[in-house]
Coordinates of C-alpha atoms and ligand atoms in Angstrom, one line a residue:
X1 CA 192.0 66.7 148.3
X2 CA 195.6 65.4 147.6
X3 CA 197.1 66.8 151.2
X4 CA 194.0 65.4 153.2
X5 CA 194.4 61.9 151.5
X6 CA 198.2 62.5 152.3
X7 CA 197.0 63.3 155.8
X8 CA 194.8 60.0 156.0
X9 CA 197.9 58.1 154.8
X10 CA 200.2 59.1 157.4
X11 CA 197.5 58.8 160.4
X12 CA 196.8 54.8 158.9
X13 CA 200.8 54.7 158.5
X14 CA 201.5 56.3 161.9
X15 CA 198.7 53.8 163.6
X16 CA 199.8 51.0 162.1
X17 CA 203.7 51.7 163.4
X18 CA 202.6 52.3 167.2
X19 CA 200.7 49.0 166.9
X20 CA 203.4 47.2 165.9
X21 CA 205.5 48.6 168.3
X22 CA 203.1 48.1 171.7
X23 CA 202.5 44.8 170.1
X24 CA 206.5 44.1 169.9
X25 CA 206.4 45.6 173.8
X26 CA 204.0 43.3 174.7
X27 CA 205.6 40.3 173.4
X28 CA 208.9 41.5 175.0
X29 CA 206.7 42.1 178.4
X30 CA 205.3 38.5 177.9
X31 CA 208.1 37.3 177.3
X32 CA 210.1 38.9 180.7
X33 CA 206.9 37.6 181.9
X34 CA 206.9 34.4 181.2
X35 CA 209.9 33.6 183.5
X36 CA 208.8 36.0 186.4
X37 CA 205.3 36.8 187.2
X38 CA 206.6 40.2 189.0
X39 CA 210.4 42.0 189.7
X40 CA 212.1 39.9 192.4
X41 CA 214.0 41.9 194.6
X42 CA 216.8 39.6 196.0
X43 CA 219.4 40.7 198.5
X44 CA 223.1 39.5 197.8
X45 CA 225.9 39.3 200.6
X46 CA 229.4 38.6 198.4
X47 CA 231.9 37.6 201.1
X48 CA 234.6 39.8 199.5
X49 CA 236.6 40.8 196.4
X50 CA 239.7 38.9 197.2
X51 CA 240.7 37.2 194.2
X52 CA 239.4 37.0 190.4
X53 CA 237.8 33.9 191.0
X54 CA 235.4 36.1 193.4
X55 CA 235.2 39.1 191.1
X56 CA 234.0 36.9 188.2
X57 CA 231.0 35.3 190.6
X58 CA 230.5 38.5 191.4
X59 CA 229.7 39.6 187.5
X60 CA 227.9 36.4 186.9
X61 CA 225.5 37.2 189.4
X62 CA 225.0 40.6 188.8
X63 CA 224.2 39.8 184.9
X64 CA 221.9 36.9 185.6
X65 CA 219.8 38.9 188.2
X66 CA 219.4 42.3 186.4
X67 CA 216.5 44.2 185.9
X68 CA 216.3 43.1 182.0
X69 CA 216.0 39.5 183.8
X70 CA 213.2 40.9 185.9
X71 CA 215.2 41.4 188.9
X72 CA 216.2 43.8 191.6
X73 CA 219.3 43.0 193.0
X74 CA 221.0 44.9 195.8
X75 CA 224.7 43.9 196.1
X76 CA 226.5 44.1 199.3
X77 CA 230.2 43.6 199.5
X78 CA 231.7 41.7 202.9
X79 CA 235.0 42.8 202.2
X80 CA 236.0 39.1 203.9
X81 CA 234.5 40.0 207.2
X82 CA 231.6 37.5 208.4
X83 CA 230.4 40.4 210.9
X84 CA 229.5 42.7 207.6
X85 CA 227.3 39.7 205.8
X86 CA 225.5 39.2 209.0
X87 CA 224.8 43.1 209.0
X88 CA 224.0 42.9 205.2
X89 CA 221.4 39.6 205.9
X90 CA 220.0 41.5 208.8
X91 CA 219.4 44.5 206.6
X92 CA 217.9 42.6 204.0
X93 CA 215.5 40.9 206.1
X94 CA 214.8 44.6 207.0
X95 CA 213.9 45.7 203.6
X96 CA 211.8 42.4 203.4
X97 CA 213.5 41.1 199.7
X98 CA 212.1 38.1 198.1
X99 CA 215.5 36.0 198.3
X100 CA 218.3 36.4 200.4
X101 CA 221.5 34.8 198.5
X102 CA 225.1 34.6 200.6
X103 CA 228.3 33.4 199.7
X104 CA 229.4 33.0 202.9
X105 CA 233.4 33.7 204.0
X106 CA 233.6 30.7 206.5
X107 CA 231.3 27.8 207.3
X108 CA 230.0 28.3 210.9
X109 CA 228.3 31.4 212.9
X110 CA 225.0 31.5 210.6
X111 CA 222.6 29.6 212.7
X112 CA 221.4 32.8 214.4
X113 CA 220.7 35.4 211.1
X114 CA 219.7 32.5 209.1
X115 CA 217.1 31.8 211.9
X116 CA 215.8 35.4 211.3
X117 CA 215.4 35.2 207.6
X118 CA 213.2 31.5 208.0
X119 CA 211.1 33.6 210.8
X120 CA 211.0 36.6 208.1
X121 CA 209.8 33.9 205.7
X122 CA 212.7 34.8 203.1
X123 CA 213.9 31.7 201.3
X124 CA 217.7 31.8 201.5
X125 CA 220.2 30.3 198.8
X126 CA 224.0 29.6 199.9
X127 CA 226.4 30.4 196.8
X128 CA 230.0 28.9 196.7
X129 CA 230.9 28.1 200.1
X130 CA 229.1 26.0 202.5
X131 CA 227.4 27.1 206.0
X132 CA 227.6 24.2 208.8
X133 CA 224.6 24.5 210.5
X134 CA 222.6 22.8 212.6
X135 CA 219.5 22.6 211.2
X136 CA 219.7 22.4 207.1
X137 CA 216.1 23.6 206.5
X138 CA 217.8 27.4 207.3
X139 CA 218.3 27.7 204.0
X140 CA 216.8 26.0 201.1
X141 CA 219.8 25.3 198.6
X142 CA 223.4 25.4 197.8
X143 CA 225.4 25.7 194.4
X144 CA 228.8 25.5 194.3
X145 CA 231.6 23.1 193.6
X146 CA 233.4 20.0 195.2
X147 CA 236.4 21.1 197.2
X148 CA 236.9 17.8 198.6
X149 CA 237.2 16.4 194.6
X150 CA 239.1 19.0 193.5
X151 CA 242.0 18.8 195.9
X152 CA 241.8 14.8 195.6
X153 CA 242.2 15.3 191.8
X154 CA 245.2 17.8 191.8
X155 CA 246.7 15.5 194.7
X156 CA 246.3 12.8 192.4
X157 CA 247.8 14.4 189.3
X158 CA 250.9 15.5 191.8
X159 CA 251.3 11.6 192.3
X160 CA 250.6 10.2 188.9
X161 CA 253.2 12.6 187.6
X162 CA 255.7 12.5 189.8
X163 CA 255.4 8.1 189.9
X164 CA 255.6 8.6 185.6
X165 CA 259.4 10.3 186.5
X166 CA 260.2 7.5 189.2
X167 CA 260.4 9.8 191.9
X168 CA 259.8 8.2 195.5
X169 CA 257.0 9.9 197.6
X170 CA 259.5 10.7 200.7
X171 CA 261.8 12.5 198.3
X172 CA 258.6 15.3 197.6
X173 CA 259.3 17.9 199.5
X174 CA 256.0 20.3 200.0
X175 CA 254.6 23.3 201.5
X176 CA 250.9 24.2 201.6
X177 CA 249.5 27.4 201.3
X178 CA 246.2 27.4 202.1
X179 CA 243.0 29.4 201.7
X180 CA 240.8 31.4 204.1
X181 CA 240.8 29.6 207.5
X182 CA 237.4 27.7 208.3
X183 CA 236.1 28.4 204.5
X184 CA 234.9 25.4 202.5
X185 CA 237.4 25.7 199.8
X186 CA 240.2 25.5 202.3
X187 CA 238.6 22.3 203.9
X188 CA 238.5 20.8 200.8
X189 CA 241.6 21.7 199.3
X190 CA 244.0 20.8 202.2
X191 CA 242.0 17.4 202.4
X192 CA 242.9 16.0 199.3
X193 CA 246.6 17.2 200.3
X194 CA 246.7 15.9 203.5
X195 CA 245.1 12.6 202.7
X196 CA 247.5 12.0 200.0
X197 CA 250.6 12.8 202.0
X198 CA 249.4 10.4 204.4
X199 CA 248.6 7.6 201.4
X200 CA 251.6 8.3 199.3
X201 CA 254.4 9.2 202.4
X202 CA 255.2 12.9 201.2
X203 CA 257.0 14.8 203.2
X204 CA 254.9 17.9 204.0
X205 CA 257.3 20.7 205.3
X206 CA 255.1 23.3 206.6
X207 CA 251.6 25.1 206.1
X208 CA 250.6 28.9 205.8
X209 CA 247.3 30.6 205.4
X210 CA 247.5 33.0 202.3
X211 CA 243.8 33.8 202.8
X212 CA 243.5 33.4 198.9
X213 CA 245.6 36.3 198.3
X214 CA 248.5 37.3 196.0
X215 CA 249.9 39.3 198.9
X216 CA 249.8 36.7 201.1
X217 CA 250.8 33.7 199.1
X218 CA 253.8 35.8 198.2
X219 CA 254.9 36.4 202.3
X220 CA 254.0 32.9 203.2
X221 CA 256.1 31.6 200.0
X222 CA 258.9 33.9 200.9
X223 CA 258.6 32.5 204.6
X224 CA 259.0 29.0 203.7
X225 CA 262.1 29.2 201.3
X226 CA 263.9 30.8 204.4
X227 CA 263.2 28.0 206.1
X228 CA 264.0 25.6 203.9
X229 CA 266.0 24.8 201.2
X230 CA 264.6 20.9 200.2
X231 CA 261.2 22.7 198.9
X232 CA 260.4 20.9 195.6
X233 CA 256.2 21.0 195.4
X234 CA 254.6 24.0 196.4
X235 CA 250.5 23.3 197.0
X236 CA 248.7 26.7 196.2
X237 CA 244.7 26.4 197.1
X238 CA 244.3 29.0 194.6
X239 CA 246.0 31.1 191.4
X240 CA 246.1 34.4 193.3
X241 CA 248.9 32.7 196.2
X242 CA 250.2 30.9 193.5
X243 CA 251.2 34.2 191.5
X244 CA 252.6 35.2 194.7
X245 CA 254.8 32.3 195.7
X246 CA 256.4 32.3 192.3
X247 CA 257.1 35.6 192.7
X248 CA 259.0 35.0 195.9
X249 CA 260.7 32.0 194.3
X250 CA 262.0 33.6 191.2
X251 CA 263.1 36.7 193.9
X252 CA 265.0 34.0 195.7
X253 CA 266.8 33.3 192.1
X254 CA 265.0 29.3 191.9
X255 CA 262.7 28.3 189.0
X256 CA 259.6 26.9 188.9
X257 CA 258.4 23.9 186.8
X258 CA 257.4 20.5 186.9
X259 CA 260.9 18.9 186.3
X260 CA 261.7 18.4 189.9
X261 CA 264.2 15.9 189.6
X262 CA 266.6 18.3 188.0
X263 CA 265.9 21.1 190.8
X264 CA 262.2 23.0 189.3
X265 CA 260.0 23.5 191.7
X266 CA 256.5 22.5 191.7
X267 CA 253.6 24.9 191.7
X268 CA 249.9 23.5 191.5
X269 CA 246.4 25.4 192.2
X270 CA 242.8 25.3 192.1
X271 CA 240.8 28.1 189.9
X272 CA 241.7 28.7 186.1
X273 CA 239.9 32.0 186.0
X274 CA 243.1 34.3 186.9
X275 CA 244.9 35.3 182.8
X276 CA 248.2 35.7 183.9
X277 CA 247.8 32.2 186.3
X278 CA 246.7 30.7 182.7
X279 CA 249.3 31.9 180.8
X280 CA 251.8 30.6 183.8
X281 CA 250.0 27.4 182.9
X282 CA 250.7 27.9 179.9
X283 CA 254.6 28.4 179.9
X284 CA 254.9 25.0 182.5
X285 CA 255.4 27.7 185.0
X286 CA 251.8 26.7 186.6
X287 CA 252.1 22.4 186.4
X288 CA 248.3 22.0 186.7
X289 CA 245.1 24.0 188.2
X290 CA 241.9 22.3 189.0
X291 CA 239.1 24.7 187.7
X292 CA 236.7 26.0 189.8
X293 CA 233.7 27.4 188.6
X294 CA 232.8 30.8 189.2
X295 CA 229.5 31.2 187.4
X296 CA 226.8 30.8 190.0
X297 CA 224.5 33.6 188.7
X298 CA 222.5 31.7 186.1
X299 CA 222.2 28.8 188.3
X300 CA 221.2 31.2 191.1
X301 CA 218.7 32.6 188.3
X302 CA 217.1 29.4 187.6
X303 CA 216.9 28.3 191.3
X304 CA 214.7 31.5 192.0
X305 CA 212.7 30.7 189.4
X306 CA 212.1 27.2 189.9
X307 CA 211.2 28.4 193.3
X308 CA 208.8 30.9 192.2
X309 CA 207.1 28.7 190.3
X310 CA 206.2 26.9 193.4
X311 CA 208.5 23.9 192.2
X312 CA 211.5 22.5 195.2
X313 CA 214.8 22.9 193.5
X314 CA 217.7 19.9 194.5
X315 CA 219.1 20.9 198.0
X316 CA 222.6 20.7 196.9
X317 CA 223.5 21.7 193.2
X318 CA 227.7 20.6 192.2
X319 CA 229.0 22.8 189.1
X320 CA 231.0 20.8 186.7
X321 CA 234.5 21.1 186.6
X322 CA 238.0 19.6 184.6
X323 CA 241.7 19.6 185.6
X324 CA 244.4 22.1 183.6
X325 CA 247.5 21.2 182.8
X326 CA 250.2 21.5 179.9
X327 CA 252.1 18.7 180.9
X328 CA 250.9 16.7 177.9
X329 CA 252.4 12.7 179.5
X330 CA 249.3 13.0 182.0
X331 CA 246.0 12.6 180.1
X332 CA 243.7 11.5 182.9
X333 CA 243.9 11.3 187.0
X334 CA 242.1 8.3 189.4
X335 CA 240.1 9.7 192.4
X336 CA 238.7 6.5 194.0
X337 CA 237.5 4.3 191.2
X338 CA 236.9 7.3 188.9
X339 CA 238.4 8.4 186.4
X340 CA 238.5 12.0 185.2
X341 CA 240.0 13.5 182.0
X342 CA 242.8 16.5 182.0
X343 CA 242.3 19.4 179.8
X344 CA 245.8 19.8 178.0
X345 CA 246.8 23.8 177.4
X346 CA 248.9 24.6 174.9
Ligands
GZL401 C1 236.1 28.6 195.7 C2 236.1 30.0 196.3 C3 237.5 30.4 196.5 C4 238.4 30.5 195.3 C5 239.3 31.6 195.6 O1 234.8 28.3 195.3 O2 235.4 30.0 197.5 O3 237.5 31.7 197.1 O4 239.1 29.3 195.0 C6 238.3 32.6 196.2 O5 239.9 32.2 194.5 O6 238.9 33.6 196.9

């Protein structure tokens, strides 16, 4: 008697366990559920893996589109050619995904594949960078940041520190290295440099493309202080080159820092995402970076599921972004008639 009412107790026991456990799978299905209907499968072309600013994008996305999210992504790498995305968005349209997303490495040359994914009826979503096209509808939304404000805002910060030590705009000496030719980071960036030379009367010595490398921001740096010997601001359009130049201007046995007066030279840069360029930050090494946001993936994440919910998402989504610097005399910088607040690093 006793071993079949044992028996009994560990059926009811064992029944009662696997009911609470499909009932614990169901509510985690329902719950995967409730945000996606079905697995998306979405096709993403990453222009490249040139800095850390694009491996972190690159991790955001991949953890906000994973298969615990209900996704399917398929990651292909451009290494920083625009002829390897348009492969990649041709063989996505191929394997018929739900969503194409691209960060695309310059602005123009899209109209044609983006053309192929509207006739394949696969909704496309433009990370980062911007494509110019010439009809908008090619793809249905954009997130990213504003270049344009960014480089007004360091520009700004360059001017309001340099006025707060009484030095005269024709007595700043820059060079400009600049991001990836034609990308809309570079646009941006030497925009709010070039604007402000023209408004304030610096004197801009020379521009190189460091193509948003260390490598190359260390050869165009190196370039430009064997040209010159008046270089007192050096304009970096991201931390990578600006690891690089200081490099080449510690080789050249000059230091680097905000006290130009007494013969520092000026490095400033977009990003905030690089440790060591935070750290150079940090030390006064680095005078001030505008941040630029990296994590598009659970914006990208709640895009595709506005859209599959049948809603329209906003055409054009900015990220929010702040100024770094650990000069603590400049609390604030005025773009236009706004007024935006500096993050002080200590
Ligand atoms: C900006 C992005 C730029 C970063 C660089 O959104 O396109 O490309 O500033 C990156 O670090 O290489």
């Amino acid at each position: 008697m006793r071993k079949s009412v044992q028996l009994t107790s560990a059926i009811l026991l064992l029944a009662v366990l696997l009911t609470a456990c499909r009932s614990s799978s169901v509510s985690e299905s329902s719950t995967s559920a409730s945000s996606l209907e079905k697995t998306v499968t979405v096709g993403f072309s990453q222009l490249g893996a040139e800095s850390d600013w694009r491996s972190t994008n690159t991790e955001s996305m991949q953890t906000a589109l994973s298969r615990e999210n209900g996704y399917n992504l398929i990651y292909k790498n451009g290494q920083q050619k625009q002829a390897n995305q348009v492969t990649a968005l041709r063989m996505f349209i191929q394997q018929d995904v739900d969503y194409i997303v691209l960060a695309p490495e310059t602005e123009t040359g899209w109209d044609f594949v983006l053309k192929e994914a509207q006739e394949a009826g696969i909704p496309v979503i433009i990370v980062d960078r911007r494509v110019d096209v010439e009809d908008p509808s090619l793809y249905t939304c954009w997130v990213g940041s504003d270049f344009d404000l960014e480089g007004r805002k360091v520009a700004a910060w360059i001017h309001e520190y340099t006025q707060s030590k009484g030095i005269e705009g024709q007595d700043i000496h820059i060079v400009h290295i600049q991001g990836t030719e034609g990308s809309t980071a570079q646009i941006g960036r030497t925009r709010g440099l070039t604007n402000a030379v023209r408004m304030y009367g610096w004197d801009l010595l020379a521009q190189g493309d460091g193509d948003f490398t260390e490598v190359r921001g260390r050869e165009v740096m190196a370039s430009f202080l064997r040209q010159y010997d008046n270089i007192n601001v050096v304009y970096c359009e991201n931390d990578n080159e600006a690891i690089g130049a200081i490099a080449a201007i510690e080789a050249a046995g000059k230091k680097v820092g905000p006290d130009i007066a007494n013969g520092e030279i000026m490095v400033v840069s977009f990003d905030g995402i690089n440790a060591d360029a935070m750290q150079y930050l940090k030390e006064g090494k680095i005078s001030c970076i505008a941040e630029c946001n990296p994590h598009h993936g659970p914006r990208v994440q709640a895009l595709i599921e506005t859209l599959e919910r049948g809603e329209t998402p906003d055409k054009y989504n900015y990220v929010q972004e702040t100024l770094f610097s650990s000069v603590q005399e400049i609390k604030s910088v005025t773009v236009g008639d706004e007024s935006y607040e500096v993050t002080i690093v200590k």
